[in-house]
Short mmCIF file of C-alpha atoms in Angstrom, two decimals:
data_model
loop_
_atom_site.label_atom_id
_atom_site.label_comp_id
_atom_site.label_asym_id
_atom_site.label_seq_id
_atom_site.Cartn_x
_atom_site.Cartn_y
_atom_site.Cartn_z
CA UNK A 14 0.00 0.00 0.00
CA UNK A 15 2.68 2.80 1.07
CA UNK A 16 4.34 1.72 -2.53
CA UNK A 17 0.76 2.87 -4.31
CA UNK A 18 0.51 5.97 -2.52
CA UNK A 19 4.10 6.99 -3.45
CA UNK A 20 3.52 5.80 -6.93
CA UNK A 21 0.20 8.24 -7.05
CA UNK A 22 1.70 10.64 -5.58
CA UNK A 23 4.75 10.86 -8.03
CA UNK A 24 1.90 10.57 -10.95
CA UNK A 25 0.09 13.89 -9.23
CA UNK A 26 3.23 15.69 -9.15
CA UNK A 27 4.19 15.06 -12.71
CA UNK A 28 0.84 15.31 -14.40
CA UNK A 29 0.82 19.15 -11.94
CA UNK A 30 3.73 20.03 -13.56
CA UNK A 31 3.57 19.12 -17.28
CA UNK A 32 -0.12 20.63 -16.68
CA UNK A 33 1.97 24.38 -15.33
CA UNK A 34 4.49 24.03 -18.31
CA UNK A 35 1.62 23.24 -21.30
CA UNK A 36 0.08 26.61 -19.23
CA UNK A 37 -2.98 24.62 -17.96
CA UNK A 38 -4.20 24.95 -14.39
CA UNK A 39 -3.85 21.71 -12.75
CA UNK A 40 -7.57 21.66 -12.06
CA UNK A 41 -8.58 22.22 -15.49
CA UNK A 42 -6.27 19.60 -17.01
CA UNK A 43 -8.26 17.13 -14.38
CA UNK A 44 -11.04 18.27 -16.02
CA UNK A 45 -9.89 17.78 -19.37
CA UNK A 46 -8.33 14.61 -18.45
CA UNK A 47 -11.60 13.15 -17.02
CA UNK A 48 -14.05 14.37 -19.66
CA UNK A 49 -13.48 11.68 -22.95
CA UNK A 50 -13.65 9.22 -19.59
CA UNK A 51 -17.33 10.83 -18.85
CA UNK A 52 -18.16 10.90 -22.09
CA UNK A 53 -17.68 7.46 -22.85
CA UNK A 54 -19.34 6.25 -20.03
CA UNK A 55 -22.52 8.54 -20.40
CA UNK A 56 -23.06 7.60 -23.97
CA UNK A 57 -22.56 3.33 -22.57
CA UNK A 58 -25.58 4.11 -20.03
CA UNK A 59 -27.93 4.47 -22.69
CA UNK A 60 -27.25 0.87 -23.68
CA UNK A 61 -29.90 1.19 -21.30
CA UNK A 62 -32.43 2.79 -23.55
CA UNK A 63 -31.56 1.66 -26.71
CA UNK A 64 -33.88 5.08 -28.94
CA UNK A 65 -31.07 7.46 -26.99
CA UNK A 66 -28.17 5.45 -28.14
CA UNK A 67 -29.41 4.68 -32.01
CA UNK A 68 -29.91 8.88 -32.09
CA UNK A 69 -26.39 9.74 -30.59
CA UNK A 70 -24.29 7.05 -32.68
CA UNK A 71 -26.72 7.54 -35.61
CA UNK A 72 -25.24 9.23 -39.07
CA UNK A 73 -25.53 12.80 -38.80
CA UNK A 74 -25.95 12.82 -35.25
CA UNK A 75 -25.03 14.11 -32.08
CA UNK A 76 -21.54 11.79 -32.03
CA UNK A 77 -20.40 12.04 -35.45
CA UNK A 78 -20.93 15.78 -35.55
CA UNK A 79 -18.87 16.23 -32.32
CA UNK A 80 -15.92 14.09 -34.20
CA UNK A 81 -16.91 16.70 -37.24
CA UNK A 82 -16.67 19.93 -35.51
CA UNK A 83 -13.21 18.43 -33.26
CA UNK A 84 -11.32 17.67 -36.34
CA UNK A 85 -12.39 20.95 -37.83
CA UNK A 86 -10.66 22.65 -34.86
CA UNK A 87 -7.67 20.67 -35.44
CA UNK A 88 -8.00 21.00 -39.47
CA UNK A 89 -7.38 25.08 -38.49
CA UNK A 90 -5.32 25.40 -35.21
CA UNK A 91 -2.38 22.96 -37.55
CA UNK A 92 -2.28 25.36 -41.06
CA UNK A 93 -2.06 28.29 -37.86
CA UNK A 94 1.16 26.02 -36.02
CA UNK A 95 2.53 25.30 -39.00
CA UNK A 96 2.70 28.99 -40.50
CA UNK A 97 4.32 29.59 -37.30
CA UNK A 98 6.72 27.70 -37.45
CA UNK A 99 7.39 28.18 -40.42
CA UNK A 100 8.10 32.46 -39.75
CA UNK A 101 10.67 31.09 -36.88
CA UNK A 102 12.68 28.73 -39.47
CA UNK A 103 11.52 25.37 -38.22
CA UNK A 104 11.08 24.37 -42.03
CA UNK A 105 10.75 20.44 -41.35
CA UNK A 106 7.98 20.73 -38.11
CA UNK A 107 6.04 23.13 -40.95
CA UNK A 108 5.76 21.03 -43.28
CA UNK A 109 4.90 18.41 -40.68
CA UNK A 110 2.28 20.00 -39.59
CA UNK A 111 1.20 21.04 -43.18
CA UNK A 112 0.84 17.27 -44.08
CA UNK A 113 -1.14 16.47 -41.19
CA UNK A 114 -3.26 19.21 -41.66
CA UNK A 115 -4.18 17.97 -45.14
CA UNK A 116 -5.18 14.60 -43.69
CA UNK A 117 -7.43 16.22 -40.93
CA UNK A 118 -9.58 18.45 -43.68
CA UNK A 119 -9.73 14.87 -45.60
CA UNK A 120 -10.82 12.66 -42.29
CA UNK A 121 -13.21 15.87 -41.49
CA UNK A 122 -15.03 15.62 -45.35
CA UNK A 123 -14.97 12.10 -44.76
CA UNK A 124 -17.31 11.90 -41.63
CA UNK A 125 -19.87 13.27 -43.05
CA UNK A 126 -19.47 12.15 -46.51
CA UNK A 127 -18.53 15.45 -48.30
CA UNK A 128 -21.77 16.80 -47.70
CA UNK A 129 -23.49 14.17 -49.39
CA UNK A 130 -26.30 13.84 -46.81
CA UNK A 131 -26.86 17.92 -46.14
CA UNK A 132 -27.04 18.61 -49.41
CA UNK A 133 -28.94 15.63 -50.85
CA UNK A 134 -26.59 14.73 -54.00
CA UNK A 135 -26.55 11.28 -55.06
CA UNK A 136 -23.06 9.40 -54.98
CA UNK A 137 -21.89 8.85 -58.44
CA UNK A 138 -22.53 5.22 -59.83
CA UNK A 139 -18.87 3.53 -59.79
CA UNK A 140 -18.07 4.76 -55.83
CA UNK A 141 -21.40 3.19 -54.87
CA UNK A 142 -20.39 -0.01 -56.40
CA UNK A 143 -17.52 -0.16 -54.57
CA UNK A 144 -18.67 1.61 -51.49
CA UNK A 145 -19.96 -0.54 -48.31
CA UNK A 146 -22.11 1.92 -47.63
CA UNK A 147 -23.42 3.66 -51.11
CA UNK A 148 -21.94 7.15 -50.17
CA UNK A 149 -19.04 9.15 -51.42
CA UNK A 150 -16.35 8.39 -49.10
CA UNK A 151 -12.94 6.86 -49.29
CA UNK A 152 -13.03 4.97 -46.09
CA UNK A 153 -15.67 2.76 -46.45
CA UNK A 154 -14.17 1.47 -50.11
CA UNK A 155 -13.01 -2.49 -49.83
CA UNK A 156 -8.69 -2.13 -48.66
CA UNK A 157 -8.68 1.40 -47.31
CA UNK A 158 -11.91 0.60 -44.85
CA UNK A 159 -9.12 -2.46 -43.60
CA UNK A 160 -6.43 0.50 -43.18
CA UNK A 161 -8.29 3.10 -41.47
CA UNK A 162 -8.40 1.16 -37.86
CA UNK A 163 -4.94 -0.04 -38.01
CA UNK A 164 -4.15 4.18 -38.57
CA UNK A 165 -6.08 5.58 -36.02
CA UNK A 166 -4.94 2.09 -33.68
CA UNK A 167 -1.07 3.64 -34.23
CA UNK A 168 -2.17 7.19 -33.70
CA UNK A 169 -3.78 6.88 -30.29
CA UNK A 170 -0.96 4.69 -29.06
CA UNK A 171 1.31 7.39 -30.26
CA UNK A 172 -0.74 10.02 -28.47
CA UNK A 173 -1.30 7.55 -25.34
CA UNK A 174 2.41 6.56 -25.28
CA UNK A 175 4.63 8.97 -26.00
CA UNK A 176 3.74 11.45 -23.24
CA UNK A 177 4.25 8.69 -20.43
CA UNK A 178 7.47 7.77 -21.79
CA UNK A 179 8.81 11.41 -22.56
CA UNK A 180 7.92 12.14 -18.70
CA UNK A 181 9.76 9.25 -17.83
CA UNK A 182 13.21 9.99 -19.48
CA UNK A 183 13.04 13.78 -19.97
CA UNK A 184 15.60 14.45 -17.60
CA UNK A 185 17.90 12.63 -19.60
CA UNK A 186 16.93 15.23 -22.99
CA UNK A 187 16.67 18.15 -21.47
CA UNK A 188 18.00 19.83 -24.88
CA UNK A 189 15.39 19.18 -26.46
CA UNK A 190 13.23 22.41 -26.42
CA UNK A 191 10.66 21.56 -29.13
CA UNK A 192 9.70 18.22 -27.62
CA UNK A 193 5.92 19.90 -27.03
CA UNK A 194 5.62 20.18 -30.48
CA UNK A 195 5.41 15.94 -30.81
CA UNK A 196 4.46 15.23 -27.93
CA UNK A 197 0.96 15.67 -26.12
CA UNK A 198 0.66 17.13 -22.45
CA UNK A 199 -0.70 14.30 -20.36
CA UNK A 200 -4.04 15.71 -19.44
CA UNK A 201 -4.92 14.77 -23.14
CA UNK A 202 -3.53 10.91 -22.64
CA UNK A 203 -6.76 9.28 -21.32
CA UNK A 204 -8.43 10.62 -24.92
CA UNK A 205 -5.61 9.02 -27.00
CA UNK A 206 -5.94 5.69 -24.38
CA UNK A 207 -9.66 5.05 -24.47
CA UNK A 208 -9.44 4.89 -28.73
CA UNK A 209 -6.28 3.03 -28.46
CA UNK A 210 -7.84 0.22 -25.48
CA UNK A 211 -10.67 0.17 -27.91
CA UNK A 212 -9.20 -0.73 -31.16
CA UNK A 213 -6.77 -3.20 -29.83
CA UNK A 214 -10.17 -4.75 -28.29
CA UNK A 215 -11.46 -4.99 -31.55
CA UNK A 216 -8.05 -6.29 -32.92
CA UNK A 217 -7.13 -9.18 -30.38
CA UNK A 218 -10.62 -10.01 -28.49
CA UNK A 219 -13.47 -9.30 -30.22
CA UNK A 220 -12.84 -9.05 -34.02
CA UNK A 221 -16.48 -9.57 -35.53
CA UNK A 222 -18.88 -7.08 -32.86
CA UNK A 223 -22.27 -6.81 -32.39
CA UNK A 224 -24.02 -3.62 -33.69
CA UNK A 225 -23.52 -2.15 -29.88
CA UNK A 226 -20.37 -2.58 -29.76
CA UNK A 227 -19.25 -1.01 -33.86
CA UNK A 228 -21.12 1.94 -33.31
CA UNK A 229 -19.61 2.50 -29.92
CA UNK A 230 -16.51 2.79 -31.53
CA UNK A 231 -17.92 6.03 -32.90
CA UNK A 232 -17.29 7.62 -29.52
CA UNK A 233 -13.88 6.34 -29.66
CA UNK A 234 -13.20 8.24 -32.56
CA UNK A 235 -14.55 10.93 -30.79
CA UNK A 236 -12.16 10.89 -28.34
CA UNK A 237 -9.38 10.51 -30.35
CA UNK A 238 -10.35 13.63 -32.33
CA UNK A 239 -11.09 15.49 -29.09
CA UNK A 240 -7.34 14.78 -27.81
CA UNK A 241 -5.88 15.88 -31.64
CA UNK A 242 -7.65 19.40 -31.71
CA UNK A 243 -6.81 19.90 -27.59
CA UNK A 244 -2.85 18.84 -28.46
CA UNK A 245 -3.32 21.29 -31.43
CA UNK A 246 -4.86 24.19 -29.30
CA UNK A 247 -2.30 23.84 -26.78
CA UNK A 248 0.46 24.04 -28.86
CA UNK A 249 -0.23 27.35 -30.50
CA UNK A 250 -1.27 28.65 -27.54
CA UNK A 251 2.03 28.07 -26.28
CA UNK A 252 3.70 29.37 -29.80
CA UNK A 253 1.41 32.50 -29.23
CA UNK A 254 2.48 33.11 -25.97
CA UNK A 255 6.16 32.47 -26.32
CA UNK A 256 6.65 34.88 -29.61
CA UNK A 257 4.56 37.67 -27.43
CA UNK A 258 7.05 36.96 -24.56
CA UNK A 259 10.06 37.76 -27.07
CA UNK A 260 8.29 40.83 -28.31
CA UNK A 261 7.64 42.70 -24.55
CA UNK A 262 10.54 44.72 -24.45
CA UNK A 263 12.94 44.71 -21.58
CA UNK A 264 13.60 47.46 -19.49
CA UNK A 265 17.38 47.55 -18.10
CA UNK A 266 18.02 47.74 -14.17
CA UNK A 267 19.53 51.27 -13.55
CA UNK A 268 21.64 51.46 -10.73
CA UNK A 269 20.08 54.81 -8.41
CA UNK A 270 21.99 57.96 -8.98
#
């Protein structure tokens, strides 16, 4: 027992202070920390009454326009990083950034099929052939729809991961200055975990899933957008306040007269 409280209390004191460096109050990265956790567990209890959970996991619901609207965040907060970085000669983190900005906009058309539904066009003839579900998306075509889980399995472990072990051998990189820029604060790890526990659930125990269990998987995504656009956000807002930090001029100490 004394061994569990010291190891909780040497997980408080890290998560307080890589929550004071990000410039997050410790109380609101808690919150943030908790709230994919509350999330998925609200949206579980209406199992309970199955109406509630068909509307909030339904297309062009609740669910799927939350994943919309959080990768839409992310799809402008990343062209915003990487012009930054780009002004302050990090050339390579730019274009970085630029890359996986194009990838968000895609993923963000993607969930709700370009439109297709909003503005009632028909999907063209040869993608509904091919598509599992009739509609004009990418993801749902016969060899991508098997490489979409396996990318979003290696992008929450990334985002799960690479905090925990960055706060575990930092002190032996302190050089390296721009580590935020790759890696997430921890506050935003439980959103990365939750997608990752749930697609290597799908991958090594339950393969084939009932309808309950797919479509739960929606909120999963949600939560893996959700910690994307909060890394994102965080990260300019530190950009934003370090360049304003190297603006404020600096008044010299005058010795009295």
């Amino acid at each position: 027992m004394p061994a569990i409280q010291r190891w909780n209390t040497k997980a408080a004191i890290r998560f307080a202070r890589d929550a004071r460096e990000w410039g997050i109050r410790p109380r609101r990265a808690l919150i943030i920390a908790l709230l994919p956790l509350g999330i998925a567990l609200a949206t579980a209890a209406t199992v309970l009454h199955p109406p509630l959970f068909i509307w909030l996991l339904d297309e062009d619901s609740l669910v799927e326009w939350l994943q919309f609207f959080s990768l839409v965040a992310a799809g402008i907060f990343l062209p915003l990083l990487a012009f930054r970085l780009s002004r302050t000669g990090h050339k390579i983190m730019a274009l970085l950034y630029g890359v996986v900005a194009a990838g968000v906009w895609f993923l963000a058309g993607e969930e709700i099929s370009w439109g297709q539904r909003i503005f009632g066009w028909q999907t063209p003839e040869e993608m509904e052939a091919i598509n599992r579900q009739g509609e004009t998306t990418v993801h749902n075509i016969g060899g991508v729809q098997e490489l979409v889980p396996a990318a979003m399995l290696l992008a929450s472990l990334y985002g799960a991961c690479a905090p925990l072990v960055w706060n575990a051998v930092r002190g032996r990189w302190k050089h390296l200055e721009s580590a935020h820029l790759l890696v997430p604060p921890l506050c935003v790890v439980p959103a990365f975990g939750l997608a990752a526990a749930y697609r290597l659930f799908r991958l090594l125990v339950w393969p084939s899933p009932d309808y309950g269990i797919s479509e739960y998987g929606e909120v999963m995504e949600l939560s893996l957008y959700l910690g994307l656009a909060l890394f994102c956000w965080f990260n300019l807002r530190r950009l934003v306040v370090a360049r304003a930090a190297a603006r404020a001029p600096r008044h010299r100490l005058t010795a009295p007269a």
